[in-house]
PDB file of C-alpha atoms in Angstrom:
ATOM      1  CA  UNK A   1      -2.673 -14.572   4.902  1.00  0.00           C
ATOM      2  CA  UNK A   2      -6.363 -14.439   3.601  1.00  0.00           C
ATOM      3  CA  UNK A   3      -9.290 -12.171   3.105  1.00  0.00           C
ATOM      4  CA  UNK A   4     -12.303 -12.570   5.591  1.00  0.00           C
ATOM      5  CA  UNK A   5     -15.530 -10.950   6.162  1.00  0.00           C
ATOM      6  CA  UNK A   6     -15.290  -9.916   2.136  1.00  0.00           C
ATOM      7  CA  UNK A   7     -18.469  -7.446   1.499  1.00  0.00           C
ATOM      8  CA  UNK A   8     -19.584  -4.999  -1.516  1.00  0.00           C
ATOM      9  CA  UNK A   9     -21.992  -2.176  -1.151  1.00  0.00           C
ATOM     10  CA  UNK A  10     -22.300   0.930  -2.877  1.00  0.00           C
ATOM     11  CA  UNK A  11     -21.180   4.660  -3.030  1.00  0.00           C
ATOM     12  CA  UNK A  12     -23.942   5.206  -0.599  1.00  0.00           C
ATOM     13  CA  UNK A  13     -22.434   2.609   1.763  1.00  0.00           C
ATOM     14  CA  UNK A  14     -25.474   0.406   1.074  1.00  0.00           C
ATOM     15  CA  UNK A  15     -24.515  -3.388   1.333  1.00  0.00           C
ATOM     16  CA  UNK A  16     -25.495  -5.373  -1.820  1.00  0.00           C
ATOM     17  CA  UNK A  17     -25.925  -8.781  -1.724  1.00  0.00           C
ATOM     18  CA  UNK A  18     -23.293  -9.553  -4.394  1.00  0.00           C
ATOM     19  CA  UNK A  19     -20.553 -11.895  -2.842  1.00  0.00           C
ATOM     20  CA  UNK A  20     -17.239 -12.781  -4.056  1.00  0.00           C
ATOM     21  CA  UNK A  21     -14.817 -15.005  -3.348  1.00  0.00           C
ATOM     22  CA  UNK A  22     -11.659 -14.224  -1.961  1.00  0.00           C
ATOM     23  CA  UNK A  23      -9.447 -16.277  -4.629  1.00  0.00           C
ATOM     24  CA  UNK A  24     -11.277 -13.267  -7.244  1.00  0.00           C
ATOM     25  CA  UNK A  25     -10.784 -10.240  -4.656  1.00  0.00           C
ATOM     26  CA  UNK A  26      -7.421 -11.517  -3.898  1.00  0.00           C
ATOM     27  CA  UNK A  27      -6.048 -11.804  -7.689  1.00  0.00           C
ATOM     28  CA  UNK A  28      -7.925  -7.821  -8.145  1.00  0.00           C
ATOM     29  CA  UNK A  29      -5.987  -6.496  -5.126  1.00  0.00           C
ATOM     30  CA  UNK A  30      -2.416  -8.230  -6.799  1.00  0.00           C
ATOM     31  CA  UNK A  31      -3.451  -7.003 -10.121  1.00  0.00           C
ATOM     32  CA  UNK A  32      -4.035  -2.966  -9.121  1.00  0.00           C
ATOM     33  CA  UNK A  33      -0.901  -3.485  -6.957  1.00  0.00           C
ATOM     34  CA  UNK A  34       1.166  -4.763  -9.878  1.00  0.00           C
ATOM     35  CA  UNK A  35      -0.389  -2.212 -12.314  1.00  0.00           C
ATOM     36  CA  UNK A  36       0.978   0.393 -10.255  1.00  0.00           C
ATOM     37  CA  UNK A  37       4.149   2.119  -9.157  1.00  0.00           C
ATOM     38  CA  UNK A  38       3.446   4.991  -6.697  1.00  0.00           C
ATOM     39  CA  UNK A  39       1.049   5.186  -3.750  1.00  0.00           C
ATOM     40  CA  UNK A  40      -0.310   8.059  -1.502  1.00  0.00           C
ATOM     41  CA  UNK A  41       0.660   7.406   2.074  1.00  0.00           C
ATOM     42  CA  UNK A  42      -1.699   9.171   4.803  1.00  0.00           C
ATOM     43  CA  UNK A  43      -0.485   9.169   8.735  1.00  0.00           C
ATOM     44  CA  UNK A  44      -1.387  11.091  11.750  1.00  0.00           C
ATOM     45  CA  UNK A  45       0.677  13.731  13.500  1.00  0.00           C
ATOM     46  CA  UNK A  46       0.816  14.115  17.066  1.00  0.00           C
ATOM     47  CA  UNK A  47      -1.729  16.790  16.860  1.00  0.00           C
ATOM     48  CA  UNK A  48      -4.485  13.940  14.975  1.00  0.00           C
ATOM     49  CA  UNK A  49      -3.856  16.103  12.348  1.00  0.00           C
ATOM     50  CA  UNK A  50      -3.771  13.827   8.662  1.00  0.00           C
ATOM     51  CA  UNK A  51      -0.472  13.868   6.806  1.00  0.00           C
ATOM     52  CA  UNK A  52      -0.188  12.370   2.916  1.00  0.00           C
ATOM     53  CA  UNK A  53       2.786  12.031   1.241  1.00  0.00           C
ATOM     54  CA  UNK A  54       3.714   9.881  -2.415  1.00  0.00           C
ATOM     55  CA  UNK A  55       6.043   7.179  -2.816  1.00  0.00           C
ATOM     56  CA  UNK A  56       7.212   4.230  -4.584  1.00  0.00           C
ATOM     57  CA  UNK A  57       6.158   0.696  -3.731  1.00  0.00           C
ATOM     58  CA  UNK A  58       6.777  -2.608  -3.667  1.00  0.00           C
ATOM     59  CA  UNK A  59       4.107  -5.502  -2.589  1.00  0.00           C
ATOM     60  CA  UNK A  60       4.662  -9.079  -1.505  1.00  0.00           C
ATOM     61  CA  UNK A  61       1.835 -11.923  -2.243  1.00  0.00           C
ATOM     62  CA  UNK A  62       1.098 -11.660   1.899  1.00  0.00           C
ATOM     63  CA  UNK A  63       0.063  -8.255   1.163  1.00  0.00           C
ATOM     64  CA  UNK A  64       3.091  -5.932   2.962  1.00  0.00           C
ATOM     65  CA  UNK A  65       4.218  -3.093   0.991  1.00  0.00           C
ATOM     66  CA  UNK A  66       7.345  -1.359   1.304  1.00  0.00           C
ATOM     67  CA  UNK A  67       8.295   2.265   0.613  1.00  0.00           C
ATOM     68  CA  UNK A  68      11.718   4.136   1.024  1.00  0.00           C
ATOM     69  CA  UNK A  69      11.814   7.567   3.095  1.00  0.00           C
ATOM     70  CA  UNK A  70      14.169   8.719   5.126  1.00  0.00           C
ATOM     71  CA  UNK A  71      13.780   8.236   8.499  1.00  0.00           C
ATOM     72  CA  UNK A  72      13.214  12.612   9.537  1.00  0.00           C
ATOM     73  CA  UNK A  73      10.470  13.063   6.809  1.00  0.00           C
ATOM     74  CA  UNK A  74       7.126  13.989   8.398  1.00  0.00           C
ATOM     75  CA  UNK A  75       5.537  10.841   7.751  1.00  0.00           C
ATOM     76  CA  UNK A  76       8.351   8.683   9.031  1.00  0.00           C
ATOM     77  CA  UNK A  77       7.951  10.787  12.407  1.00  0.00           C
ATOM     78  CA  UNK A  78       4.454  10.259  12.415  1.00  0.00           C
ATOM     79  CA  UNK A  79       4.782   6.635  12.045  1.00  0.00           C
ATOM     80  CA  UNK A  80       7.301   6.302  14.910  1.00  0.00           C
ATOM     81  CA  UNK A  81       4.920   7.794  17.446  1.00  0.00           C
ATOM     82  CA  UNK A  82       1.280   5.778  15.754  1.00  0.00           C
ATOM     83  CA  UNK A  83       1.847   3.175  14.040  1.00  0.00           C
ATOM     84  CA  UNK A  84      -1.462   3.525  11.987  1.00  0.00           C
ATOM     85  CA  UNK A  85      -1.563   4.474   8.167  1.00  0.00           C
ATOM     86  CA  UNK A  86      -3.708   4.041   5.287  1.00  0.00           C
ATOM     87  CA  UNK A  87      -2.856   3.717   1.454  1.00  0.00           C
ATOM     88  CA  UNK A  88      -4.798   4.653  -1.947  1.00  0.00           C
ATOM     89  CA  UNK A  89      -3.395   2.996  -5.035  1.00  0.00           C
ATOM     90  CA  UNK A  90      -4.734   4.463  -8.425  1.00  0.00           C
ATOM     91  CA  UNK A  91      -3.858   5.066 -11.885  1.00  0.00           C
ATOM     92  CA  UNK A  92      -3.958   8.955 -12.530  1.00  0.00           C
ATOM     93  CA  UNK A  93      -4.203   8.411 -16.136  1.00  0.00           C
ATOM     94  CA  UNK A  94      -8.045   6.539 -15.713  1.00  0.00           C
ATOM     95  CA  UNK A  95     -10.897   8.483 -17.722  1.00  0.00           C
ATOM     96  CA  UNK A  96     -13.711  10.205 -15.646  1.00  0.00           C
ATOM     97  CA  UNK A  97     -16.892   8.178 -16.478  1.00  0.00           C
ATOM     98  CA  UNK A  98     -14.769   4.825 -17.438  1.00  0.00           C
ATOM     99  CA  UNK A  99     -14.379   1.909 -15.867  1.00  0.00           C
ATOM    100  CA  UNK A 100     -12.212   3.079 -12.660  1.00  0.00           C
ATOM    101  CA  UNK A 101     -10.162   0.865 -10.603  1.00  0.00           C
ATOM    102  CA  UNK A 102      -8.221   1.717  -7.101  1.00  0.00           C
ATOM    103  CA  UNK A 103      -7.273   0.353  -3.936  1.00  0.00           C
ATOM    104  CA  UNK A 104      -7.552   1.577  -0.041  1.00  0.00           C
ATOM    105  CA  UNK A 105      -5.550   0.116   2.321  1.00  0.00           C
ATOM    106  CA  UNK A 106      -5.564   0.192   6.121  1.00  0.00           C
ATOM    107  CA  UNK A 107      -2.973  -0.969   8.415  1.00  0.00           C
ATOM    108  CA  UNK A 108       0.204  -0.579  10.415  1.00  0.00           C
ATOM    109  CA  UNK A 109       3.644   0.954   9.226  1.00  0.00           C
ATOM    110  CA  UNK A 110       7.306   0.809  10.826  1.00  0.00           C
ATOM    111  CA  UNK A 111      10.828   1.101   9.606  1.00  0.00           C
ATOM    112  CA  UNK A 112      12.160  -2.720   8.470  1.00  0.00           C
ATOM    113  CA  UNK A 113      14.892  -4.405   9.987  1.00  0.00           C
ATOM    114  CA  UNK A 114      17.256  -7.340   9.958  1.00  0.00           C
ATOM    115  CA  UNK A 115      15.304 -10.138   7.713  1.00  0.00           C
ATOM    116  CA  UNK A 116      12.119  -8.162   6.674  1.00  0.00           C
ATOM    117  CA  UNK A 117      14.197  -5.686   5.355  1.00  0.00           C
ATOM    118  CA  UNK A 118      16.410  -7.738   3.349  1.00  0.00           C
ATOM    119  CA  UNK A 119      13.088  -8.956   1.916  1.00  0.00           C
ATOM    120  CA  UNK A 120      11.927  -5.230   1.291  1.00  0.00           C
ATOM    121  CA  UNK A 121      15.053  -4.741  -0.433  1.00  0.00           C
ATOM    122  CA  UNK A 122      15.152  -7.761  -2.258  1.00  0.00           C
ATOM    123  CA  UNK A 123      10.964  -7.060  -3.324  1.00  0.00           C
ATOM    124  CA  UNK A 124      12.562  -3.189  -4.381  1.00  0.00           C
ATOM    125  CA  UNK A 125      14.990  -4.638  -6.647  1.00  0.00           C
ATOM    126  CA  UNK A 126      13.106  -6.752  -8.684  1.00  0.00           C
ATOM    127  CA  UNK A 127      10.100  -3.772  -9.108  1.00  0.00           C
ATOM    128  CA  UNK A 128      12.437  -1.178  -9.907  1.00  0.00           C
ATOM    129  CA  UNK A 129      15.467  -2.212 -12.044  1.00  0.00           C
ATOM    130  CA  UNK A 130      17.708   0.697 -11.379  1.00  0.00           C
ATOM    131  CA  UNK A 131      17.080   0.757  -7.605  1.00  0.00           C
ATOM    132  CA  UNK A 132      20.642  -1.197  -6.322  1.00  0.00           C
ATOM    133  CA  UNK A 133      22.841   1.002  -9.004  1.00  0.00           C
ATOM    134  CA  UNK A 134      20.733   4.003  -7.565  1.00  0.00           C
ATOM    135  CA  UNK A 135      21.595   2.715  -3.809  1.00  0.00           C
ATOM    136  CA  UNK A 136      25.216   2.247  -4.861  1.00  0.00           C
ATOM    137  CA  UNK A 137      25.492   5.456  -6.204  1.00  0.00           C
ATOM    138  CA  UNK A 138      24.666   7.655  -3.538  1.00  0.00           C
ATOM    139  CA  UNK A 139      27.292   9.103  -2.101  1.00  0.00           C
ATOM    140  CA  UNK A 140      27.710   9.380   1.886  1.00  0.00           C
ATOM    141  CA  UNK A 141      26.766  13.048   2.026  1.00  0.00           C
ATOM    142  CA  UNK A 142      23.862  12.721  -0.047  1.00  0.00           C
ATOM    143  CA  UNK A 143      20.610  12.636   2.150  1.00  0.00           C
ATOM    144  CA  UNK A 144      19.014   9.713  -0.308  1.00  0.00           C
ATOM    145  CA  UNK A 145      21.741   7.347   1.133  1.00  0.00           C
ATOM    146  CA  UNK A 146      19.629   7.491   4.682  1.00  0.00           C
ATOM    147  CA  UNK A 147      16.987   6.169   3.352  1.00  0.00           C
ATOM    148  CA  UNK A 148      15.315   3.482   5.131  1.00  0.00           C
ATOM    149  CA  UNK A 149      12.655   1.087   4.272  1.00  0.00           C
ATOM    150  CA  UNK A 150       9.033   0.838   5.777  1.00  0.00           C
ATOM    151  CA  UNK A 151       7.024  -1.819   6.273  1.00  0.00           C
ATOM    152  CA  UNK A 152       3.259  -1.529   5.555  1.00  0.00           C
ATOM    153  CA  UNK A 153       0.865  -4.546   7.095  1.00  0.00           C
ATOM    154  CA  UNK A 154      -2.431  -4.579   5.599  1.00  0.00           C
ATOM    155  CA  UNK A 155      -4.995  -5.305   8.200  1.00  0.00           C
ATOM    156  CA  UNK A 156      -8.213  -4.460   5.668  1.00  0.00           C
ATOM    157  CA  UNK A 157      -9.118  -3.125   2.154  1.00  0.00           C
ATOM    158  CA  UNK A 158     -11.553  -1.255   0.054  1.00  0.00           C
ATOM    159  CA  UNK A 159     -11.513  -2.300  -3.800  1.00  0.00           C
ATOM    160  CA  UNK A 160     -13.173  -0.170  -6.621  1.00  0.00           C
ATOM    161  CA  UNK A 161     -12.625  -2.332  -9.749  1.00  0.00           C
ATOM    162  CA  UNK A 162     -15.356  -1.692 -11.883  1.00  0.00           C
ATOM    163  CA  UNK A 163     -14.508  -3.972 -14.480  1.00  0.00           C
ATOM    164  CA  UNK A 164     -14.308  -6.578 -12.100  1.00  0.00           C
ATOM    165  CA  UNK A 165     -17.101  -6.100  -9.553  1.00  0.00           C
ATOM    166  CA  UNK A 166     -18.992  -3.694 -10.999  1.00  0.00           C
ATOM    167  CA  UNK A 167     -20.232  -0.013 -11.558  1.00  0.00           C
ATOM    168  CA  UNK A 168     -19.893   2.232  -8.506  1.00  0.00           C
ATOM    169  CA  UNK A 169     -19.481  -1.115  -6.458  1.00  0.00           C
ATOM    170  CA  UNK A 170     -17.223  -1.450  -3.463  1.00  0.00           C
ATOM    171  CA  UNK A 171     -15.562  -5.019  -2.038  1.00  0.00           C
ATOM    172  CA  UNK A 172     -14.260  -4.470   1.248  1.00  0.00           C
ATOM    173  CA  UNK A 173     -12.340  -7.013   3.054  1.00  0.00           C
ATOM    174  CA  UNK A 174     -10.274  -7.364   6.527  1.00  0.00           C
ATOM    175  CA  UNK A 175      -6.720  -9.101   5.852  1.00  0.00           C
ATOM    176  CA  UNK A 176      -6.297 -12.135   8.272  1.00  0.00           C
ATOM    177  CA  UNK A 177      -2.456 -13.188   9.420  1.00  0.00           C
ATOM    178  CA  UNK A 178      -1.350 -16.401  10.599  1.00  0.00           C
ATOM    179  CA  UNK A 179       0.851 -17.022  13.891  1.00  0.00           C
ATOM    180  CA  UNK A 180       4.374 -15.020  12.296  1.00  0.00           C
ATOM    181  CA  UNK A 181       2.939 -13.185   9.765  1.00  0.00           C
TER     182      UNK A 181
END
């Protein structure tokens, strides 16, 4: 994986000639990731009508994140018929005026399976603590045990990190895979 065609502009969508490399945007991207927990996931209904809904995450260093859902939610459906979703990472607890920091994400989505979810679930376990005696727990009638685990590919990203980059600055970048990845 790596970051290409990396650009910053500003809130008016003005590009500035400010470059950075992707070794700095990369480490900002892993360090809003790790500083958060939850995410807001948009998706599209059949209609082209936009659907968000929160969960928890989980991130590998190739940039995939991984939610649980289970597999009827409204999202999930969505997902299964268009494959395209988007992600905003944040910290509700920032100050209006301070530095702010947050992540957009664009990409794919589908339900894991067979290796990558074994890596989803092994990812889950090490984020969240609790998450395997939570799994084990749930009893066969209890909708939580259907959850399933979804796969987000990150195909290209919008960074506010104000500390980092900048007031009211932007770094964009697209999200380049190798041959498997």
């Amino acid at each position: 994986m790596e970051l290409a065609n990396i650009r910053s502009y500003n809130v008016a969508g003005t590009e500035i000639t400010k470059e950075f490399g992707a070794a700095q945007v990369r480490s900002v991207v892993l360090h809003i990731l790790e500083a958060n927990i939850l995410c807001s996931v948009a998706t599209v209904t059949p209609e082209g009508h936009a659907h968000v809904n929160t969960a928890y995450f989980c991130y590998s260093d190739e940039l995939e994140l991984f939610f649980l859902s289970h597999p009827t939610a409204v999202h999930c459906h969505n997902v299964s018929r268009n494959r395209s979703m988007a992600m905003a990472i944040f910290s509700s607890a920032q100050q209006w005026a301070g530095p702010d920091t947050g992540i957009q994400l664009f990409g794919t989505c589908s339900r894991t399976v067979g290796s990558d979810a074994a890596k989803a679930e092994e990812l889950y376990g090490k984020r969240f603590s609790a998450y395997a005696n939570w799994k084990a727990s749930r009893k066969q009638e209890d909708i939580a045990a259907d959850y399933q685990v979804y796969g987000f590919v990150v195909r290209r990203l919008k960074i506010l990190d104000e500390a980092s980059f900048g007031e009211a600055l932007f770094v964009s970048a697209d999200v380049k895979r190798h041959a498997g990845g």
